[in-house]
Amino acid sequence: MGNSSKDDSTTDGDTSSGDTPPSNPNLYAEGEKVLAYHGPRIYEAKVQKAEQGKKDWRYFVHYLGWNKNWDEWVGSERLMKHTEENVLKQQALDKKQGVDKNPKSGRSAQTKPKSSADAKVEKEDLKTNVPKGKKRKNDSGAEKDTLSFEKLVKIQIPSTLKKQLVDDWEYVTQQDKLVKLPRSPNIDDILRKFLEYRLKKEGTIPDPVVEVLKGIRCYFDKALPVMLLYKKERKQYQEAVKDDISPSFVYGGEHLLRLFVKLPELLAFVNIEEETLTCLQQQFIDLLKFMQKNQSTFFLSAYDGSKGVEGKGKD
Amino acid sequence: MESGGKGREEEQDGMSVHSPCKAPPSSASSLPKEQSQVELELRLLEALEIYPPVKLQGIHRHFVLFGLMEFLRRSFDRHFSSDEVLQLLDRFYNLEVLKPDDEEMEILNHEEEFCLPQSFFVKEES
């Protein structure tokens, strides 16, 4: 990858005066969320790198929620802008293909693609997707021999919390409001309260539960600045999280909840066995239900109107 | 070499056993224990194929550890604490020397805005 881009840049640089630049513009930016055709379906993907080839731009995409072994270089013809209209197109295609529980079951049965044969992968994928009628029915036996690495954790977020997330979106992105920081209870408090609650209810706290909560906290601290903030919250983040304080002490339920939207994507980087994944799912649900139960204390009912209300709004 | 060792063992046994009617040779009593240790280590190595130790040194650490705990719990039908798993791992790896892999840097270097999936909005309307 590195080599080819180097070559391109030297030749392009030399010919800048003579040759006309490639007529095709760069349509997708690095980091842009897009929709990408892969085999018979359209998937959400992210452009990791954009590179100008001799004639056309090439994009290195990561399929959101899928193991990075599927990452690949594609041309612009495989990509679409992530617009509402195109999402509908994606959904329509899904319906046409017959949405079963694991739309990529063909993939998961397959082992990791050989990196050398990038181009072949897609064809192989198409092939393995085809035999639909042959569904293996011996449920436990068949699953075990091919440890499926591609299973995504499905996390069912309770509907009132979903609503909370939509409100959150509305406040921040539409009304220019922010969560006032530091929050109390903060995320550390919430997780601790959850442990106390479990201890009271069950008498003990199993080690695995503790480990999962540590995992959530660790994910949050690392993921917050990278993928859990709306653009309008960045400045506030820089002010509120000074070098050695952990975000879990500053932010609260509003932002913790956003992590659950991103969890499947993050966990896709870990190969987890199906049985363990089921346990994990249950634990996420337990925590979500606990948050739902305490919705009025863990979530703000009104956000701070920070921008554009400078002088007034002092109540 | 083997036969020599065996011979010496027998000799020792012969010397140490004062009353021949009781007490089996000491090695026999520790055998099941050793066996279970071997079994434990074998299972752990099996588990490490799924949960690579490198991942114990990054953001996924706790979920990988959780995976190992669950794997061993199912294999031996008993509870394993995180400390126990870490101690076991310590027999094979110096975990502190491990560095998080590139994959991790990849996630953490791609800053993007939080984006609520379309499905959240659709559901709300209906």
Tab-separated table of C-alpha atoms in Angstrom:
chain	number	residue	atom	x	y	z
A	1	MET	CA	0.000	0.000	0.000
A	2	GLY	CA	2.644	2.440	1.054
A	3	ASN	CA	4.763	1.728	-1.952
A	4	SER	CA	2.123	2.259	-4.541
A	5	SER	CA	1.108	5.609	-3.181
A	6	LYS	CA	4.696	6.741	-3.215
A	7	ASP	CA	5.035	5.807	-6.860
A	8	ASP	CA	1.890	7.588	-7.783
A	9	SER	CA	2.811	10.764	-6.080
A	10	THR	CA	6.187	11.049	-7.766
A	11	THR	CA	4.810	10.558	-11.245
A	12	ASP	CA	1.875	12.825	-10.651
A	13	GLY	CA	4.098	15.513	-9.310
A	14	ASP	CA	6.397	15.482	-12.313
A	15	THR	CA	3.661	15.683	-14.865
A	16	SER	CA	1.668	18.380	-13.209
A	17	SER	CA	2.524	20.948	-15.833
A	18	GLY	CA	2.023	18.771	-18.917
A	19	ASP	CA	-0.748	16.222	-18.423
A	20	THR	CA	-4.207	17.213	-17.490
A	21	PRO	CA	-5.090	16.035	-14.025
A	22	PRO	CA	-7.378	13.017	-13.788
A	23	SER	CA	-10.865	14.058	-14.679
A	24	ASN	CA	-12.436	12.124	-11.832
A	25	PRO	CA	-12.613	14.074	-8.615
A	26	ASN	CA	-12.095	12.583	-5.206
A	27	LEU	CA	-15.641	11.844	-4.152
A	28	TYR	CA	-15.114	10.421	-0.705
A	29	ALA	CA	-13.017	11.839	2.076
A	30	GLU	CA	-10.928	9.845	4.486
A	31	GLY	CA	-13.002	9.093	7.531
A	32	GLU	CA	-16.260	9.544	5.652
A	33	LYS	CA	-19.050	7.130	6.373
A	34	VAL	CA	-20.335	5.612	3.174
A	35	LEU	CA	-22.409	2.792	1.821
A	36	ALA	CA	-20.491	0.132	-0.025
A	37	TYR	CA	-21.538	-2.681	-2.271
A	38	HIS	CA	-20.032	-5.968	-1.269
A	39	GLY	CA	-21.343	-8.957	-3.104
A	40	PRO	CA	-25.102	-8.775	-3.420
A	41	ARG	CA	-25.642	-6.336	-0.598
A	42	ILE	CA	-24.875	-2.831	0.536
A	43	TYR	CA	-23.059	-2.293	3.811
A	44	GLU	CA	-22.216	0.665	5.958
A	45	ALA	CA	-18.547	1.362	5.635
A	46	LYS	CA	-15.945	3.918	6.425
A	47	VAL	CA	-13.288	5.254	4.119
A	48	GLN	CA	-9.970	4.709	5.839
A	49	LYS	CA	-7.764	5.952	3.049
A	50	ALA	CA	-8.312	7.635	-0.258
A	51	GLU	CA	-5.654	7.332	-2.862
A	52	GLN	CA	-5.335	8.620	-6.378
A	53	GLY	CA	-4.494	5.935	-8.863
A	54	LYS	CA	-3.547	6.499	-12.496
A	55	LYS	CA	-7.081	7.099	-13.657
A	56	ASP	CA	-9.326	6.907	-10.692
A	57	TRP	CA	-9.471	7.288	-6.990
A	58	ARG	CA	-9.277	4.189	-4.875
A	59	TYR	CA	-10.639	3.879	-1.394
A	60	PHE	CA	-9.635	1.603	1.414
A	61	VAL	CA	-12.848	0.816	3.247
A	62	HIS	CA	-13.712	-0.798	6.518
A	63	TYR	CA	-17.144	-2.401	6.765
A	64	LEU	CA	-18.614	-1.086	9.979
A	65	GLY	CA	-19.147	-3.810	12.502
A	66	TRP	CA	-17.234	-6.402	10.515
A	67	ASN	CA	-13.866	-7.852	11.188
A	68	LYS	CA	-11.156	-5.800	9.574
A	69	ASN	CA	-10.128	-8.797	7.559
A	70	TRP	CA	-12.829	-7.627	5.191
A	71	ASP	CA	-11.238	-4.228	4.727
A	72	GLU	CA	-10.321	-3.692	1.122
A	73	TRP	CA	-9.515	-1.293	-1.674
A	74	VAL	CA	-12.450	-0.472	-3.891
A	75	GLY	CA	-13.185	1.902	-6.700
A	76	SER	CA	-15.753	4.667	-6.460
A	77	GLU	CA	-18.239	2.550	-8.401
A	78	ARG	CA	-18.603	0.372	-5.317
A	79	LEU	CA	-19.419	3.289	-3.047
A	80	MET	CA	-22.357	5.564	-2.394
A	81	LYS	CA	-22.810	8.609	-0.251
A	82	HIS	CA	-24.385	7.869	3.116
A	83	THR	CA	-27.665	9.638	2.469
A	84	GLU	CA	-31.141	8.830	3.575
A	85	GLU	CA	-32.066	7.943	0.048
A	86	ASN	CA	-29.210	5.496	-0.296
A	87	VAL	CA	-29.967	3.950	3.063
A	88	LEU	CA	-33.432	3.207	1.737
A	89	LYS	CA	-31.805	1.623	-1.257
A	90	GLN	CA	-29.768	-0.520	1.089
A	91	GLN	CA	-32.845	-1.570	3.000
A	92	ALA	CA	-34.689	-2.393	-0.159
A	93	LEU	CA	-31.823	-4.577	-1.289
A	94	ASP	CA	-31.765	-6.312	2.064
A	95	LYS	CA	-35.398	-7.129	1.713
A	96	LYS	CA	-34.861	-8.454	-1.748
A	97	GLN	CA	-32.059	-10.698	-0.583
A	98	GLY	CA	-34.245	-12.019	2.173
A	99	VAL	CA	-33.094	-10.756	5.507
A	100	ASP	CA	-32.245	-13.636	7.707
A	101	LYS	CA	-30.724	-13.191	11.114
A	102	ASN	CA	-27.177	-13.302	9.822
A	103	PRO	CA	-27.122	-11.539	6.514
A	104	LYS	CA	-23.479	-12.412	6.148
A	105	SER	CA	-23.730	-16.027	7.153
A	106	GLY	CA	-21.891	-16.935	4.020
A	107	ARG	CA	-19.024	-14.864	5.226
A	108	SER	CA	-18.822	-16.149	8.699
A	109	ALA	CA	-18.491	-19.696	7.530
A	110	GLN	CA	-15.509	-18.680	5.538
A	111	THR	CA	-12.086	-18.267	7.016
A	112	LYS	CA	-10.068	-15.115	6.728
A	113	PRO	CA	-9.392	-14.059	3.187
A	114	LYS	CA	-5.858	-14.346	1.935
A	115	SER	CA	-4.512	-10.875	1.691
A	116	SER	CA	-2.901	-11.499	-1.659
A	117	ALA	CA	-6.152	-12.354	-3.328
A	118	ASP	CA	-8.136	-9.252	-2.580
A	119	ALA	CA	-9.915	-9.262	-5.854
A	120	LYS	CA	-10.896	-12.872	-5.576
A	121	VAL	CA	-12.468	-12.465	-2.221
A	122	GLU	CA	-15.560	-10.897	-3.533
A	123	LYS	CA	-16.183	-13.616	-6.031
A	124	GLU	CA	-15.691	-16.270	-3.437
A	125	ASP	CA	-17.995	-14.412	-1.184
A	126	LEU	CA	-20.679	-14.368	-3.796
A	127	LYS	CA	-20.323	-18.061	-4.275
A	128	THR	CA	-20.549	-18.889	-0.620
A	129	ASN	CA	-23.565	-16.696	-0.251
A	130	VAL	CA	-25.503	-18.534	-2.882
A	131	PRO	CA	-26.440	-21.923	-1.464
A	132	LYS	CA	-29.311	-20.784	0.651
A	133	GLY	CA	-31.366	-23.906	0.783
A	134	LYS	CA	-28.651	-25.832	2.539
A	135	LYS	CA	-29.045	-24.559	6.013
A	136	ARG	CA	-27.372	-26.708	8.571
A	137	LYS	CA	-29.831	-27.778	11.146
A	138	ASN	CA	-27.802	-29.594	13.763
A	139	ASP	CA	-27.632	-26.426	15.741
A	140	SER	CA	-24.881	-26.999	18.256
A	141	GLY	CA	-22.646	-29.313	16.300
A	142	ALA	CA	-22.387	-27.281	13.159
A	143	GLU	CA	-21.765	-24.039	14.956
A	144	LYS	CA	-18.865	-25.368	16.890
A	145	ASP	CA	-16.651	-26.609	14.104
A	146	THR	CA	-16.511	-23.236	12.456
A	147	LEU	CA	-15.967	-20.776	15.235
A	148	SER	CA	-17.744	-17.909	13.635
A	149	PHE	CA	-15.630	-14.845	13.995
A	150	GLU	CA	-17.992	-12.467	12.330
A	151	LYS	CA	-20.948	-12.483	14.635
A	152	LEU	CA	-21.976	-9.040	15.672
A	153	VAL	CA	-23.276	-8.452	19.127
A	154	LYS	CA	-26.813	-7.263	18.855
A	155	ILE	CA	-27.624	-4.941	21.658
A	156	GLN	CA	-31.258	-4.213	22.072
A	157	ILE	CA	-31.489	-0.771	23.590
A	158	PRO	CA	-34.745	-0.303	25.542
A	159	SER	CA	-37.130	2.007	23.729
A	160	THR	CA	-37.195	4.737	26.356
A	161	LEU	CA	-33.412	4.894	26.175
A	162	LYS	CA	-33.583	5.024	22.411
A	163	LYS	CA	-35.812	8.007	22.802
A	164	GLN	CA	-33.226	9.439	25.169
A	165	LEU	CA	-30.604	9.108	22.452
A	166	VAL	CA	-32.796	10.866	19.935
A	167	ASP	CA	-33.439	13.691	22.397
A	168	ASP	CA	-29.727	13.867	23.008
A	169	TRP	CA	-29.148	14.205	19.274
A	170	GLU	CA	-31.834	16.867	19.089
A	171	TYR	CA	-30.392	18.935	21.944
A	172	VAL	CA	-26.827	18.869	20.759
A	173	THR	CA	-27.028	18.936	16.997
A	174	GLN	CA	-30.282	20.821	16.440
A	175	GLN	CA	-30.554	23.142	19.412
A	176	ASP	CA	-26.855	23.788	20.017
A	177	LYS	CA	-27.080	22.737	23.610
A	178	LEU	CA	-24.563	20.817	25.655
A	179	VAL	CA	-24.507	18.511	28.636
A	180	LYS	CA	-23.167	20.526	31.517
A	181	LEU	CA	-19.918	19.018	32.750
A	182	PRO	CA	-18.816	17.520	35.051
A	183	ARG	CA	-21.850	15.340	35.410
A	184	SER	CA	-23.110	13.888	38.624
A	185	PRO	CA	-23.615	10.982	38.806
A	186	ASN	CA	-20.732	10.398	36.457
A	187	ILE	CA	-20.120	7.152	34.625
A	188	ASP	CA	-17.918	5.828	37.353
A	189	ASP	CA	-20.761	6.406	39.817
A	190	ILE	CA	-23.291	4.753	37.563
A	191	LEU	CA	-21.202	1.628	37.147
A	192	ARG	CA	-20.532	1.494	40.867
A	193	LYS	CA	-24.231	1.849	41.610
A	194	PHE	CA	-24.918	-0.974	39.252
A	195	LEU	CA	-22.492	-3.199	41.155
A	196	GLU	CA	-24.080	-2.241	44.463
A	197	TYR	CA	-27.473	-3.028	43.051
A	198	ARG	CA	-26.337	-6.454	41.863
A	199	LEU	CA	-24.671	-7.177	45.165
A	200	LYS	CA	-27.829	-6.341	47.024
A	201	LYS	CA	-29.933	-8.429	44.710
A	202	GLU	CA	-27.736	-11.484	44.374
A	203	GLY	CA	-25.494	-11.431	47.404
A	204	THR	CA	-22.305	-11.735	45.337
A	205	ILE	CA	-20.806	-10.140	42.313
A	206	PRO	CA	-19.356	-12.695	39.946
A	207	ASP	CA	-15.915	-11.852	38.629
A	208	PRO	CA	-17.057	-11.834	35.007
A	209	VAL	CA	-19.512	-9.034	35.754
A	210	VAL	CA	-16.741	-6.937	37.210
A	211	GLU	CA	-14.594	-7.608	34.185
A	212	VAL	CA	-17.307	-6.550	31.770
A	213	LEU	CA	-17.891	-3.315	33.652
A	214	LYS	CA	-14.175	-2.598	33.595
A	215	GLY	CA	-14.288	-3.272	29.904
A	216	ILE	CA	-17.122	-0.820	29.385
A	217	ARG	CA	-15.322	1.840	31.355
A	218	CYS	CA	-12.113	1.302	29.432
A	219	TYR	CA	-13.937	1.426	26.096
A	220	PHE	CA	-15.644	4.604	27.122
A	221	ASP	CA	-12.471	6.379	28.135
A	222	LYS	CA	-10.755	5.495	24.891
A	223	ALA	CA	-13.714	5.796	22.572
A	224	LEU	CA	-15.170	9.058	23.827
A	225	PRO	CA	-12.863	11.453	21.996
A	226	VAL	CA	-12.672	9.226	18.936
A	227	MET	CA	-16.274	8.332	18.201
A	228	LEU	CA	-18.735	9.360	20.891
A	229	LEU	CA	-18.822	13.117	20.493
A	230	TYR	CA	-20.843	15.282	18.213
A	231	LYS	CA	-18.744	17.903	16.493
A	232	LYS	CA	-20.245	20.639	18.584
A	233	GLU	CA	-19.039	18.976	21.756
A	234	ARG	CA	-15.354	18.839	20.884
A	235	LYS	CA	-14.378	22.173	22.317
A	236	GLN	CA	-16.134	21.380	25.544
A	237	TYR	CA	-14.297	18.076	25.709
A	238	GLN	CA	-10.944	19.768	25.430
A	239	GLU	CA	-11.837	22.084	28.247
A	240	ALA	CA	-13.413	19.523	30.546
A	241	VAL	CA	-11.036	16.610	30.186
A	242	LYS	CA	-7.633	17.839	31.241
A	243	ASP	CA	-4.786	15.448	30.592
A	244	ASP	CA	-4.903	12.943	33.407
A	245	ILE	CA	-8.545	12.852	34.368
A	246	SER	CA	-10.484	9.948	32.971
A	247	PRO	CA	-13.586	10.848	30.955
A	248	SER	CA	-15.654	8.440	33.062
A	249	PHE	CA	-15.332	10.891	35.920
A	250	VAL	CA	-16.492	13.826	33.843
A	251	TYR	CA	-19.244	12.485	31.619
A	252	GLY	CA	-22.485	10.816	32.606
A	253	GLY	CA	-25.292	8.626	31.383
A	254	GLU	CA	-25.935	10.644	28.230
A	255	HIS	CA	-22.560	9.771	26.789
A	256	LEU	CA	-22.392	6.290	28.264
A	257	LEU	CA	-25.557	5.487	26.396
A	258	ARG	CA	-23.928	6.493	23.115
A	259	LEU	CA	-21.258	3.872	23.772
A	260	PHE	CA	-23.886	1.160	23.497
A	261	VAL	CA	-24.608	2.274	19.959
A	262	LYS	CA	-20.941	1.822	19.129
A	263	LEU	CA	-20.259	-1.305	21.180
A	264	PRO	CA	-20.970	-3.775	18.384
A	265	GLU	CA	-18.430	-2.024	16.193
A	266	LEU	CA	-15.779	-2.065	18.877
A	267	LEU	CA	-16.398	-5.642	19.891
A	268	ALA	CA	-16.117	-6.744	16.302
A	269	PHE	CA	-12.382	-6.389	16.752
A	270	VAL	CA	-12.411	-9.152	19.336
A	271	ASN	CA	-13.180	-12.683	18.288
A	272	ILE	CA	-15.675	-13.902	20.799
A	273	GLU	CA	-17.276	-17.314	20.838
A	274	GLU	CA	-20.984	-17.443	20.412
A	275	GLU	CA	-21.809	-18.726	23.878
A	276	THR	CA	-19.651	-16.097	25.502
A	277	LEU	CA	-21.196	-13.470	23.299
A	278	THR	CA	-24.616	-14.439	24.556
A	279	CYS	CA	-23.433	-14.000	28.154
A	280	LEU	CA	-21.971	-10.669	27.259
A	281	GLN	CA	-25.130	-9.529	25.575
A	282	GLN	CA	-27.122	-10.390	28.650
A	283	GLN	CA	-24.795	-8.330	30.780
A	284	PHE	CA	-25.145	-5.336	28.514
A	285	ILE	CA	-28.886	-5.684	28.689
A	286	ASP	CA	-28.776	-5.884	32.485
A	287	LEU	CA	-26.841	-2.669	32.650
A	288	LEU	CA	-29.115	-0.964	30.146
A	289	LYS	CA	-32.175	-1.994	32.103
A	290	PHE	CA	-30.588	-0.623	35.232
A	291	MET	CA	-29.982	2.664	33.456
A	292	GLN	CA	-33.534	2.662	32.243
A	293	LYS	CA	-34.798	2.112	35.750
A	294	ASN	CA	-32.829	5.106	36.931
A	295	GLN	CA	-33.430	7.187	33.860
A	296	SER	CA	-34.553	10.241	35.806
A	297	THR	CA	-31.376	10.380	37.908
A	298	PHE	CA	-28.835	9.251	35.319
A	299	PHE	CA	-29.956	11.541	32.528
A	300	LEU	CA	-30.449	15.271	32.325
A	301	SER	CA	-33.907	16.414	31.393
A	302	ALA	CA	-32.569	19.668	30.003
A	303	TYR	CA	-29.241	20.509	28.418
A	304	ASP	CA	-27.306	23.708	28.769
A	305	GLY	CA	-27.919	26.324	26.141
A	306	SER	CA	-24.304	27.317	25.893
A	307	LYS	CA	-23.929	28.727	22.433
A	308	GLY	CA	-25.744	31.758	21.137
A	309	VAL	CA	-27.355	32.460	24.483
A	310	GLU	CA	-24.308	34.169	25.861
A	311	GLY	CA	-25.765	36.888	28.040
A	312	LYS	CA	-29.218	35.708	28.881
A	313	GLY	CA	-30.515	32.339	29.940
A	314	LYS	CA	-29.308	32.809	33.449
A	315	ASP	CA	-31.999	31.168	35.479
B	1	MET	CA	19.169	-42.435	30.461
B	2	GLU	CA	15.590	-43.304	31.049
B	3	SER	CA	16.290	-46.675	32.491
B	4	GLY	CA	18.995	-45.239	34.698
B	5	GLY	CA	16.626	-42.686	36.135
B	6	LYS	CA	14.034	-45.272	36.724
B	7	GLY	CA	16.501	-47.447	38.504
B	8	ARG	CA	17.434	-44.694	40.865
B	9	GLU	CA	13.828	-43.956	41.570
B	10	GLU	CA	13.194	-47.522	42.498
B	11	GLU	CA	16.157	-47.493	44.731
B	12	GLN	CA	14.897	-44.417	46.522
B	13	ASP	CA	11.462	-45.843	46.820
B	14	GLY	CA	12.897	-48.956	48.272
B	15	MET	CA	14.808	-46.987	50.839
B	16	SER	CA	12.035	-44.614	51.835
B	17	VAL	CA	9.263	-47.088	52.252
B	18	HIS	CA	9.555	-48.357	55.739
B	19	SER	CA	6.351	-50.235	56.005
B	20	PRO	CA	5.690	-51.857	52.655
B	21	CYS	CA	2.055	-52.578	53.327
B	22	LYS	CA	0.880	-48.945	53.297
B	23	ALA	CA	1.619	-45.645	51.536
B	24	PRO	CA	1.882	-45.718	47.780
B	25	PRO	CA	4.998	-44.101	46.306
B	26	SER	CA	4.778	-40.358	46.669
B	27	SER	CA	4.896	-39.740	42.935
B	28	ALA	CA	1.603	-41.501	42.424
B	29	SER	CA	-0.300	-39.169	44.681
B	30	SER	CA	0.879	-36.069	42.825
B	31	LEU	CA	0.103	-37.518	39.445
B	32	PRO	CA	-3.556	-36.492	39.180
B	33	LYS	CA	-2.602	-33.013	40.226
B	34	GLU	CA	0.058	-32.763	37.564
B	35	GLN	CA	-2.342	-34.117	35.040
B	36	SER	CA	-4.932	-31.516	35.848
B	37	GLN	CA	-2.299	-28.822	35.481
B	38	VAL	CA	-1.395	-30.100	32.060
B	39	GLU	CA	-5.044	-30.212	31.149
B	40	LEU	CA	-5.473	-26.670	32.383
B	41	GLU	CA	-2.538	-25.396	30.389
B	42	LEU	CA	-3.698	-27.213	27.284
B	43	ARG	CA	-7.117	-25.662	27.536
B	44	LEU	CA	-5.647	-22.274	28.109
B	45	LEU	CA	-3.513	-22.562	24.995
B	46	GLU	CA	-6.599	-23.595	23.096
B	47	ALA	CA	-8.395	-20.535	24.392
B	48	LEU	CA	-5.512	-18.318	23.368
B	49	GLU	CA	-6.086	-19.291	19.777
B	50	ILE	CA	-9.376	-17.454	19.982
B	51	TYR	CA	-8.260	-14.718	22.326
B	52	PRO	CA	-4.744	-13.700	21.355
B	53	PRO	CA	-2.668	-12.479	24.306
B	54	VAL	CA	-1.670	-9.313	22.432
B	55	LYS	CA	-5.205	-8.097	22.871
B	56	LEU	CA	-4.769	-8.249	26.630
B	57	GLN	CA	-2.684	-5.141	26.371
B	58	GLY	CA	-5.101	-2.694	24.878
B	59	ILE	CA	-8.634	-1.392	24.968
B	60	HIS	CA	-10.099	-4.847	24.483
B	61	ARG	CA	-8.229	-6.270	27.481
B	62	HIS	CA	-11.210	-6.792	29.724
B	63	PHE	CA	-13.392	-8.398	27.106
B	64	VAL	CA	-10.583	-10.733	26.089
B	65	LEU	CA	-10.062	-11.625	29.722
B	66	PHE	CA	-13.781	-12.150	30.044
B	67	GLY	CA	-13.660	-14.463	27.043
B	68	LEU	CA	-10.844	-16.493	28.590
B	69	MET	CA	-12.666	-16.752	31.897
B	70	GLU	CA	-15.793	-17.984	30.183
B	71	PHE	CA	-13.871	-20.426	28.030
B	72	LEU	CA	-12.189	-22.012	31.047
B	73	ARG	CA	-15.378	-21.971	33.054
B	74	ARG	CA	-17.120	-23.980	30.379
B	75	SER	CA	-14.192	-26.349	29.917
B	76	PHE	CA	-13.815	-27.204	33.587
B	77	ASP	CA	-17.274	-26.456	34.857
B	78	ARG	CA	-16.008	-24.215	37.593
B	79	HIS	CA	-15.489	-20.541	38.179
B	80	PHE	CA	-12.228	-18.856	37.210
B	81	SER	CA	-11.353	-15.459	38.592
B	82	SER	CA	-9.572	-12.909	36.470
B	83	ASP	CA	-6.508	-13.159	38.704
B	84	GLU	CA	-6.401	-16.883	38.266
B	85	VAL	CA	-6.478	-16.538	34.504
B	86	LEU	CA	-3.784	-13.895	34.562
B	87	GLN	CA	-1.569	-16.059	36.752
B	88	LEU	CA	-2.015	-18.949	34.379
B	89	LEU	CA	-1.100	-16.740	31.455
B	90	ASP	CA	1.959	-15.629	33.313
B	91	ARG	CA	3.382	-19.129	32.903
B	92	PHE	CA	3.577	-18.569	29.171
B	93	TYR	CA	3.802	-14.880	28.551
B	94	ASN	CA	5.347	-11.800	29.940
B	95	LEU	CA	2.249	-9.740	29.361
B	96	GLU	CA	3.850	-6.479	30.294
B	97	VAL	CA	6.173	-6.645	27.339
B	98	LEU	CA	3.329	-7.049	24.871
B	99	LYS	CA	2.389	-3.993	22.859
B	100	PRO	CA	-1.088	-3.259	21.574
B	101	ASP	CA	-1.401	-4.181	17.931
B	102	ASP	CA	-1.783	-1.859	14.957
B	103	GLU	CA	-5.434	-2.644	14.636
B	104	GLU	CA	-5.987	-0.834	17.845
B	105	MET	CA	-4.125	2.237	16.720
B	106	GLU	CA	-6.280	2.158	13.644
B	107	ILE	CA	-9.469	2.447	15.663
B	108	LEU	CA	-8.146	5.129	17.909
B	109	ASN	CA	-6.602	7.226	15.196
B	110	HIS	CA	-9.716	7.618	13.132
B	111	GLU	CA	-11.610	10.368	14.778
B	112	GLU	CA	-15.178	10.660	13.648
B	113	GLU	CA	-18.321	12.378	14.759
B	114	PHE	CA	-20.837	10.334	16.708
B	115	CYS	CA	-23.660	9.345	14.434
B	116	LEU	CA	-26.973	7.979	15.576
B	117	PRO	CA	-28.123	5.256	13.176
B	118	GLN	CA	-31.106	6.027	11.024
B	119	SER	CA	-33.110	3.246	12.642
B	120	PHE	CA	-33.394	5.254	15.834
B	121	PHE	CA	-35.344	7.954	14.074
B	122	VAL	CA	-37.530	5.605	12.141
B	123	LYS	CA	-38.594	3.744	15.237
B	124	GLU	CA	-39.571	6.899	16.973
B	125	GLU	CA	-42.077	7.872	14.355
B	126	SER	CA	-43.962	4.627	14.259
